[in-house]
Coordinates of C-alpha atoms in Angstrom, one line a residue:
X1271 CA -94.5 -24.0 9.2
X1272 CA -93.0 -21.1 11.4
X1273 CA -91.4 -21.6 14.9
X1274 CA -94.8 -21.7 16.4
X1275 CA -96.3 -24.5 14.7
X1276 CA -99.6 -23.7 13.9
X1277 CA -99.9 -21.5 16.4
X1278 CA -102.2 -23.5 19.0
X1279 CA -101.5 -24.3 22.8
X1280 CA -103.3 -25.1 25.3
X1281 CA -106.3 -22.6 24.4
X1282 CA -107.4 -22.8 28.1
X1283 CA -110.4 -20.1 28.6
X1284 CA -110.8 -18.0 31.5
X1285 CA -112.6 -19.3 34.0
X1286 CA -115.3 -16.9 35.7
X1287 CA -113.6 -16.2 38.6
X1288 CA -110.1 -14.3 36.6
X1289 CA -112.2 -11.4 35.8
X1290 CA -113.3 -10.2 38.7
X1291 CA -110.0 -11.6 40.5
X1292 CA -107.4 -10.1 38.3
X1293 CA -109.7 -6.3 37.4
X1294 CA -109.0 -6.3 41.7
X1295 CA -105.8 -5.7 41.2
X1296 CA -106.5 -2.0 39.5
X1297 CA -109.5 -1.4 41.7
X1298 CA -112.3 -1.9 39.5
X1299 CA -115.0 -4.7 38.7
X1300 CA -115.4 -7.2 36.3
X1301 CA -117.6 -4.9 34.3
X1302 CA -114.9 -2.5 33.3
X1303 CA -112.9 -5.4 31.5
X1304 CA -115.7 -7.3 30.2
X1305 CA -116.3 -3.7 28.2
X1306 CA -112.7 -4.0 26.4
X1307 CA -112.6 -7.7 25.8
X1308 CA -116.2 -7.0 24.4
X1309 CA -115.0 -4.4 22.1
X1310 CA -111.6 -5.9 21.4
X1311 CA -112.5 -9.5 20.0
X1312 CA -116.2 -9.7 21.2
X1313 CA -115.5 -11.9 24.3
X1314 CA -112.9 -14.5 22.6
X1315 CA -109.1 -14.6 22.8
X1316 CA -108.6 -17.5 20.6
X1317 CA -110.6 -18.2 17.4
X1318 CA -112.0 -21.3 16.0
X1319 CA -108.7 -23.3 16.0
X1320 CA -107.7 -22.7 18.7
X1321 CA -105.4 -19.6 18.3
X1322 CA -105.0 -16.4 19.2
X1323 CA -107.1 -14.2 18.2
X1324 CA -104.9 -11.6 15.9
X1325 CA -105.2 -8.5 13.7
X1326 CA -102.2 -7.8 11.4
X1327 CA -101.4 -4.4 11.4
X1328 CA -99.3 -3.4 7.9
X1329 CA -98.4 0.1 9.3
X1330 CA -97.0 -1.5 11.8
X1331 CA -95.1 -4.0 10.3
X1332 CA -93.7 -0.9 8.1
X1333 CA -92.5 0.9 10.8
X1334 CA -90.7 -2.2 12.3
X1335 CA -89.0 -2.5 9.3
X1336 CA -86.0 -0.4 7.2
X1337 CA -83.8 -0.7 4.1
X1338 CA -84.6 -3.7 1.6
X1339 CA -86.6 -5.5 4.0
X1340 CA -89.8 -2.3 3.8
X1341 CA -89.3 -2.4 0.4
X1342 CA -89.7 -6.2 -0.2
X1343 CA -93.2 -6.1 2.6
X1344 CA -94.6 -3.2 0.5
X1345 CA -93.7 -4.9 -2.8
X1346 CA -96.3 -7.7 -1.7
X1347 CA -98.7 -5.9 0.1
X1348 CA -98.0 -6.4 3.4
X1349 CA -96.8 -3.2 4.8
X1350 CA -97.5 0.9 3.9
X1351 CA -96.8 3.7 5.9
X1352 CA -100.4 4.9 6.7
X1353 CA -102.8 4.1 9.2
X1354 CA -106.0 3.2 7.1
X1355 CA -104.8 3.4 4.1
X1356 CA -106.2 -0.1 2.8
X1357 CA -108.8 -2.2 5.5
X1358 CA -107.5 -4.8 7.2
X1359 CA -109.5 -7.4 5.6
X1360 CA -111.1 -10.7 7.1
X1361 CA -109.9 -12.5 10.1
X1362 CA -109.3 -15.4 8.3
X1363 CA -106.8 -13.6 6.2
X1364 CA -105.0 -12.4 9.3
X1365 CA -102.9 -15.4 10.0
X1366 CA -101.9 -16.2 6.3
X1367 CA -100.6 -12.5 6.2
X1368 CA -98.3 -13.2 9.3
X1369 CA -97.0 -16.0 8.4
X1370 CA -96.1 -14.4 5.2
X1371 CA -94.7 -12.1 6.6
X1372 CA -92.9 -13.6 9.3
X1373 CA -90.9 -15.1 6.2
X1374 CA -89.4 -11.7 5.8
X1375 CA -88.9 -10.8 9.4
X1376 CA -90.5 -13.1 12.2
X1377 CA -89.8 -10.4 15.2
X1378 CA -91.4 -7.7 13.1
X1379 CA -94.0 -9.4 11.7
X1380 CA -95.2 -10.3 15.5
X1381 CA -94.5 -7.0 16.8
X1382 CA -97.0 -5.7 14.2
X1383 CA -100.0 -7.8 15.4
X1384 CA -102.4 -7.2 18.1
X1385 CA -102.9 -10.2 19.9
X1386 CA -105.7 -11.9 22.1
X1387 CA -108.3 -10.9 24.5
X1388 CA -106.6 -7.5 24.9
X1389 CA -105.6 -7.1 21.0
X1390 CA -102.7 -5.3 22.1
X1391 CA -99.7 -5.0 19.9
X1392 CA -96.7 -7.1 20.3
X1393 CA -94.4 -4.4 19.5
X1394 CA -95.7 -3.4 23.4
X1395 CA -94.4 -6.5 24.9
X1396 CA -91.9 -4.8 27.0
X1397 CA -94.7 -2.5 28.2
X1398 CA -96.5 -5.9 30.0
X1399 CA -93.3 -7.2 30.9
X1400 CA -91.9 -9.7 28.7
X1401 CA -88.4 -9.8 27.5
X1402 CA -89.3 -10.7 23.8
X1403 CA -92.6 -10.5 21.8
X1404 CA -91.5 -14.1 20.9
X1405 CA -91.9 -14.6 25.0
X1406 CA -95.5 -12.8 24.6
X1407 CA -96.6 -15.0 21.8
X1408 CA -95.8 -18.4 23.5
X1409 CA -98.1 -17.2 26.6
X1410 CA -100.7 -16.3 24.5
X1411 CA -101.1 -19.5 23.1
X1412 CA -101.7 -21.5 26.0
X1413 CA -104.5 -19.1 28.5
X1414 CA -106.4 -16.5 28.5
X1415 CA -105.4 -15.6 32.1
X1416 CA -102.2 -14.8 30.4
X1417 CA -104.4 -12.4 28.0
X1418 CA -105.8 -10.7 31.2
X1419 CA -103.1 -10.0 33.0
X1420 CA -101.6 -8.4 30.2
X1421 CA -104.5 -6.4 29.4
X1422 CA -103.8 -5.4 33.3
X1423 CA -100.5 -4.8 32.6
X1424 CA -101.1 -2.1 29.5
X1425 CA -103.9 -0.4 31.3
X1426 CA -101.5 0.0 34.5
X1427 CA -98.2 0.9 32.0
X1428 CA -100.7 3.3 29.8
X1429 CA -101.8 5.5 33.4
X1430 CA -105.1 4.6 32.5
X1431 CA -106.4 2.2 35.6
X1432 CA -107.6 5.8 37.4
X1433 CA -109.7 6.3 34.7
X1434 CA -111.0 3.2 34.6
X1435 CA -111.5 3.7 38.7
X1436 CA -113.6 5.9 37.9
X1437 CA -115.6 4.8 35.8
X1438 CA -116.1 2.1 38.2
X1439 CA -117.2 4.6 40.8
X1440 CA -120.4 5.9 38.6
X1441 CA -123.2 5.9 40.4
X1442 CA -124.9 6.6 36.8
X1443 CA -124.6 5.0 33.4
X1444 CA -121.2 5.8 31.9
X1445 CA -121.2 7.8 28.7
X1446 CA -118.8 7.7 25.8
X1447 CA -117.8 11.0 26.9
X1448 CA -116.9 9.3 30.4
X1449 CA -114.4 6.7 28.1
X1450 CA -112.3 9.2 25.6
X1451 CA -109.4 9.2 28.2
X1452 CA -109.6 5.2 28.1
X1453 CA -110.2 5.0 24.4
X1454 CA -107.3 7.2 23.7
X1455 CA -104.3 5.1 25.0
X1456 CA -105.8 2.0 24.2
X1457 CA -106.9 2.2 21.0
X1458 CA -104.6 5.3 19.5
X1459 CA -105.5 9.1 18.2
X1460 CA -108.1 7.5 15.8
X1461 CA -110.4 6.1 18.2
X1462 CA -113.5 8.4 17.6
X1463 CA -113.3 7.8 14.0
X1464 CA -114.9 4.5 14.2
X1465 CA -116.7 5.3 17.5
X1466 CA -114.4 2.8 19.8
X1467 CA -115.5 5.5 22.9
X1468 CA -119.0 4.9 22.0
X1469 CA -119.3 1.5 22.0
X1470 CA -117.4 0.8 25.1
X1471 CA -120.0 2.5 27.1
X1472 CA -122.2 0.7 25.2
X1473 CA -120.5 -2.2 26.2
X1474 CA -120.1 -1.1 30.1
X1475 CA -123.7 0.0 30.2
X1476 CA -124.9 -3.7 29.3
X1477 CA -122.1 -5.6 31.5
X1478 CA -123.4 -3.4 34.5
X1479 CA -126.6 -5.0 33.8
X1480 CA -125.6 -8.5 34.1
X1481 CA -124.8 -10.1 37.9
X1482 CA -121.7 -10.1 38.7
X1483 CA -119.3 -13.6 39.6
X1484 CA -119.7 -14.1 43.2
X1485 CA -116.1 -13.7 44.9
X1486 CA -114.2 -11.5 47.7
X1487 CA -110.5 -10.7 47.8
X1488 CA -108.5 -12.5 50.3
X1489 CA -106.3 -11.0 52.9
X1490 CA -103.3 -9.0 51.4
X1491 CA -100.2 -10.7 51.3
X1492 CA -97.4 -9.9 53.6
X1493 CA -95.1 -7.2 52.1
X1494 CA -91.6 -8.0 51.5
X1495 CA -89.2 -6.6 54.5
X1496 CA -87.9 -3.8 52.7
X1497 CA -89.7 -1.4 55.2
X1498 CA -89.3 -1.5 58.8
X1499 CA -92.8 -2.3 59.9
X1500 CA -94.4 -3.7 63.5
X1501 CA -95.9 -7.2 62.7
X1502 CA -99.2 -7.7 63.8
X1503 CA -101.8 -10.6 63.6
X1504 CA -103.3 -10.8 60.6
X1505 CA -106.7 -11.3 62.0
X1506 CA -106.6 -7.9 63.7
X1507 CA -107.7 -5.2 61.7
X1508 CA -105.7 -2.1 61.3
X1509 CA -107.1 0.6 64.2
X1510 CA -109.8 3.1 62.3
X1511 CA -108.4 6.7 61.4
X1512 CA -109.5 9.5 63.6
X1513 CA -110.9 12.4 61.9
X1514 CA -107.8 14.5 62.3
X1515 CA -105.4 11.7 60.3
X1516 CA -108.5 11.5 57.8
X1517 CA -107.9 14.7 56.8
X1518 CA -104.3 15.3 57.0
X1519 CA -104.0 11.8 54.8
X1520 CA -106.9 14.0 52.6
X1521 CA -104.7 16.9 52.2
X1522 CA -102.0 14.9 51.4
X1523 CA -103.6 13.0 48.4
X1524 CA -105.1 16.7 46.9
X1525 CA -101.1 17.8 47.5
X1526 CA -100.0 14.8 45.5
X1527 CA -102.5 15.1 42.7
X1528 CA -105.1 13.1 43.7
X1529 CA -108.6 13.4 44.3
X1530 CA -110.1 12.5 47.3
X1531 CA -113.0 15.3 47.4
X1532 CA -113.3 17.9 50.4
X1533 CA -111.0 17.9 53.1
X1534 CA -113.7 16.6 55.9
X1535 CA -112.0 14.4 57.7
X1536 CA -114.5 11.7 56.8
X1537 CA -113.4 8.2 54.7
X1538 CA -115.6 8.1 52.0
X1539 CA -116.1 6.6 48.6
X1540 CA -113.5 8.7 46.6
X1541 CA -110.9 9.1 49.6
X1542 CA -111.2 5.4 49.7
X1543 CA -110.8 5.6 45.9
X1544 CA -107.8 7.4 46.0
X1545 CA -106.3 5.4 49.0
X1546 CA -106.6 2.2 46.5
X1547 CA -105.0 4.2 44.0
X1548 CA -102.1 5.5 45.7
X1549 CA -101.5 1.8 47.3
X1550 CA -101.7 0.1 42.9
X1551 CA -99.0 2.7 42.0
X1552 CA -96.8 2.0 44.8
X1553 CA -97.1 -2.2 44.5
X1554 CA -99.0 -1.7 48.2
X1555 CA -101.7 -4.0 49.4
X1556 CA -104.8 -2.5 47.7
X1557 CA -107.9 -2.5 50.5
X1558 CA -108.2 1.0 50.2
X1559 CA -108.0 0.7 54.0
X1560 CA -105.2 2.6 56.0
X1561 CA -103.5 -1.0 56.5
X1562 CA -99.9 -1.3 58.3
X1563 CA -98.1 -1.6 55.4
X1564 CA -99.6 1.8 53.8
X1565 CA -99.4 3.6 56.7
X1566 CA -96.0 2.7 57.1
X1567 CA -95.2 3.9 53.7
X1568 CA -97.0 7.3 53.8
X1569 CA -94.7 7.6 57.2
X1570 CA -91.8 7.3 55.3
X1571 CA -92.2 8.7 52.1
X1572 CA -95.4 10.7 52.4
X1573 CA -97.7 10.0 49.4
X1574 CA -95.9 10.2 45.8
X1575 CA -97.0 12.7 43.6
X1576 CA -99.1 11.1 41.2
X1577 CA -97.9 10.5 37.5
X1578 CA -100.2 11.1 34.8
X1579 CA -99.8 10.7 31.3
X1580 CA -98.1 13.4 29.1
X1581 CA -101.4 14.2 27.1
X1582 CA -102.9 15.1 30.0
X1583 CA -99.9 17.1 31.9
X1584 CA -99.9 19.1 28.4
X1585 CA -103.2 20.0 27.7
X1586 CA -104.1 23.0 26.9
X1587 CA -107.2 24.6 25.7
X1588 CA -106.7 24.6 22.0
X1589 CA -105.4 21.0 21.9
X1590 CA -108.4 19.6 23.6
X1591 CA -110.9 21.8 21.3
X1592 CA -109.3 20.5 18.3
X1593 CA -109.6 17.1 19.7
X1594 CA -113.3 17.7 20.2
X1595 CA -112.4 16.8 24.5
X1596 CA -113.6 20.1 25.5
X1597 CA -117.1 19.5 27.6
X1598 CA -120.1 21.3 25.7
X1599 CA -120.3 23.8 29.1
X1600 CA -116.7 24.9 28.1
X1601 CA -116.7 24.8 24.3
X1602 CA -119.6 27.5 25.2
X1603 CA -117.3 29.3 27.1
X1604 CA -114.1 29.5 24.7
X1605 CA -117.3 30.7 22.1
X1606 CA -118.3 33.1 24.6
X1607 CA -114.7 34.6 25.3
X1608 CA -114.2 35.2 21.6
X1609 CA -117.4 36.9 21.0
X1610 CA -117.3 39.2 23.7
X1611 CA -113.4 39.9 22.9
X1612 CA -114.7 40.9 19.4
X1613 CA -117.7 43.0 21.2
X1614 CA -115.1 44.8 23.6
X1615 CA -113.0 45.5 19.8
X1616 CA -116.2 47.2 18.4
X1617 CA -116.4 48.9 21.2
X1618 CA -113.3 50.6 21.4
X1619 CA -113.0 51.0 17.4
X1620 CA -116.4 52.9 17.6
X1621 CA -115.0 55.0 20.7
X1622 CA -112.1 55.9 18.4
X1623 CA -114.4 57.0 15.6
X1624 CA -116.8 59.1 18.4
X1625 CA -113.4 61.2 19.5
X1626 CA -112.9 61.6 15.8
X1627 CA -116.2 62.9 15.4
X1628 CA -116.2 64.7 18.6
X1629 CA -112.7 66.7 17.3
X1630 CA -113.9 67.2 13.8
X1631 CA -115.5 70.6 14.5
X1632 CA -117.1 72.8 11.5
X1633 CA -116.0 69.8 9.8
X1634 CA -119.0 67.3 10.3
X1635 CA -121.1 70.6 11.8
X1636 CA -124.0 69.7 9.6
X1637 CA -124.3 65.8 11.4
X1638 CA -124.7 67.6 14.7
X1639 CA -128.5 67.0 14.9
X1640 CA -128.1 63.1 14.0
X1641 CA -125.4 63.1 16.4
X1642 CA -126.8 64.7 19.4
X1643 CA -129.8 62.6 19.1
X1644 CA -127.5 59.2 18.6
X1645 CA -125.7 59.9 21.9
X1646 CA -128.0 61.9 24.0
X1647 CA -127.8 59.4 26.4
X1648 CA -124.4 59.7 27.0
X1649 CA -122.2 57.6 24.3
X1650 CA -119.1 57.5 27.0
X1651 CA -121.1 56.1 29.4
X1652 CA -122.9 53.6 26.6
X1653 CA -119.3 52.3 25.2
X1654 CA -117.4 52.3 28.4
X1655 CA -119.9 50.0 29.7
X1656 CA -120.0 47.8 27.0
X1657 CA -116.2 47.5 26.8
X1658 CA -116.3 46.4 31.1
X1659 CA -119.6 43.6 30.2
X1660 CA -117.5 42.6 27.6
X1661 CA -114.2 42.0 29.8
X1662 CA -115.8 40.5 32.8
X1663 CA -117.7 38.0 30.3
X1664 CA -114.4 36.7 28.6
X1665 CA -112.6 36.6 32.2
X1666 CA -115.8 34.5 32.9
X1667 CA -115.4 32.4 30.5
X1668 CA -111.2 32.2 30.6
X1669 CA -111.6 31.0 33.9
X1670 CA -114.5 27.7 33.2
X1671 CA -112.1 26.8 30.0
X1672 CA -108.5 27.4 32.4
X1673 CA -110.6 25.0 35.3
X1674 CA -111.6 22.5 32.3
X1675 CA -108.1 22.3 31.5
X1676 CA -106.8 22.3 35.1
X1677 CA -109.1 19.2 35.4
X1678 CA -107.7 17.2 32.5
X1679 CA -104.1 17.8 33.7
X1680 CA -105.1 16.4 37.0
X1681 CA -106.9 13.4 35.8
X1682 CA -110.3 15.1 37.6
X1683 CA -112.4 15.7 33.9
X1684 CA -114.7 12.3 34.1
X1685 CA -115.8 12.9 37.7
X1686 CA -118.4 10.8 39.3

């Protein structure tokens, strides 16, 4: 028996109204979330007993450990240094291996499980903000609301909720392509091996399908005093922006790396988008409304440059080719830079050989007939032009492979 019993609590299930209640908080619907818990544990976060639902991970478990302790885990199986390197085996075996394991060092061995609805490790505890996986573990047993708002939690921590946003804002069916820079984060660098991207659009497409639970958001909370602001009755709405503080707050969001589309001065879907955004990474009241407490905010700090995460503020083009992210219209275009860089060298190599021939007098006298009839036409001309098609092409396509890459690094690549 470990310090957890068996492992059971309360087991409490969500009830319908959490998902739509708690995905609020991010800005999206119930439909984005019902796609991971899908794809994580099939809908469940505890299992037939009444537990958590876990998968123990023994590359995790290896890293968590050092010294005798490794060696000891790997003498009996339960830890090795590679991802994959033996399958993870039934989930009936999962809890007999943590327990096991938990004899040789209980915080590692529950750092090195994914847990619950969310299946996200407990060596990320601090990430959803509990002081101790030990802390994580005990809320896990009781609800899955407690599952939720981790999973809430990560996806805000991991700088992923934007991409969920828009994914939420399709006004199509989302691809896998439209999921990679979810899939990533959550599920690691391997995701596409097993086609995790895949099937959460699979997932997505089918939960769009399905009506939705019935509820509205209730009026925003009052915001601690820690800004000066005017009260104001709570049933009065916040005055509508004028056209000119539409687009200066528009200007604004594109200066702070944001996305609001063209600077019209009209509050659209994606300026309303990006409002809701701005307010969920500053802990404002998210409406996606210019309320009092955001405008007050903007007044005083202007909008905060957006933070991304660091695989996208690094891309380049040749890490997102070899990570197969490049969009087919620009994987074209990095082929058709190189081809016409190697047309623009055969150009200039033959050139070369042309003077050669040109100079070689007496020399090469007898080709003079083949030559004069290969470059009647005028072989400068012919080669000059060839070399300037064949730099305007691979500027052309520099520039849609830089733009693809600009994209990325400003979170604009899954578009609407």
């Amino acid at each position: 028996m470990t310090a957890f019993g068996d492992f059971t609590g309360r087991a409490e299930r969500l009830d319908d109204i959490d998902l739509p209640r708690i995905a609020s908080r991010i800005g999206v619907g119930e439909d984005e979330l019902h796609a991971l818990i899908e794809v994580e544990t099939k809908g469940g976060g505890f299992d037939s007993r009444g537990r958590p639902r876990i998968l123990f991970e023994p590359h995790v478990f290896y890293r968590c450990l050092s010294g005798a302790k490794r060696d000891k885990a790997v003498a009996q199986g339960l830890a090795y240094a590679k991802w994959g390197q033996k399958p993870y085996g039934k989930e009936s075996e999962q809890y007999p291996r943590l327990v096991r394991a938990m004899a040789i060092d209980e915080t590692a061995a529950l750092k090195a499980c994914s847990w619950g609805l969310p299946q996200i490790l407990g060596e990320n505890h601090a990430m959803i903000g509990f002081s101790s996986v030990q802390d994580m573990v005990r809320a896990f047993l009781d609800d899955e609301e407690a599952h939720l708002e981790a999973m809430v939690a990560f996806i805000r921590a991991a700088k992923i909720d934007d991409d969920l946003r828009r994914i939420a804002a399709l006004n199509r069916p989302s691809t896998a392509e439209d999921w990679r820079e979810v899939a990533r984060p959550y599920n690691g660098p391997k995701y596409a091996k097993h086609g995790y991207h895949t099937r959460l659009a699979k997932a997505h497409v089918k939960w769009r399908g399905i009506r939705d639970t019935a509820w509205s958001a209730p009026l925003p909370p009052a915001r601690p005093a820690d800004i000066d602001l005017v009260a104001a009755p709570a049933q009065i709405a916040a005055p509508a922006m004028t056209e000119y503080e539409v687009r200066a707050l528009q200007q604004q969001l594109k200066d702070a790396l944001y996305d609001p589309g063209f600077v019209d001065g009209k509050m659209g879907t994606r300026t309303r988008a990006e409002l809701f955004a701005v307010q969920t990474d500053n802990g404002l009241p998210a409406t996606g409304e210019m309320n009092p407490e955001t405008r007050a905010f903007i007044l005083t700090h202007g909008v905060p440059t957006r933070h991304l995460a660091p695989e996208r503020e690094t891309a380049t083009a040749a890490s997102l080719a070899g990570a197969g992210r490049l969009p087919p219209a620009a994987q074209a275009a990095l082929k058709g830079g190189f081809w016409a860089k190697v047309q623009a060298a055969f150009a200039t190599v033959a050139m070369m050989i042309y003077g050669a021939w040109e100079q070689s007098g007496d020399t090469l006298s007898a080709l003079s007939p083949f030559k004069e009839d290969l470059f009647a036409a005028g072989p400068w001309l012919f080669f000059g032009a060839v070399i300037a098609i064949s730099l305007v092409l691979w500027l052309r396509s520099r520039n849609a492979v830089d733009q693809t890459v600009r994209a990325v690094r400003l979170g604009r690549d899954t578009g609407a």
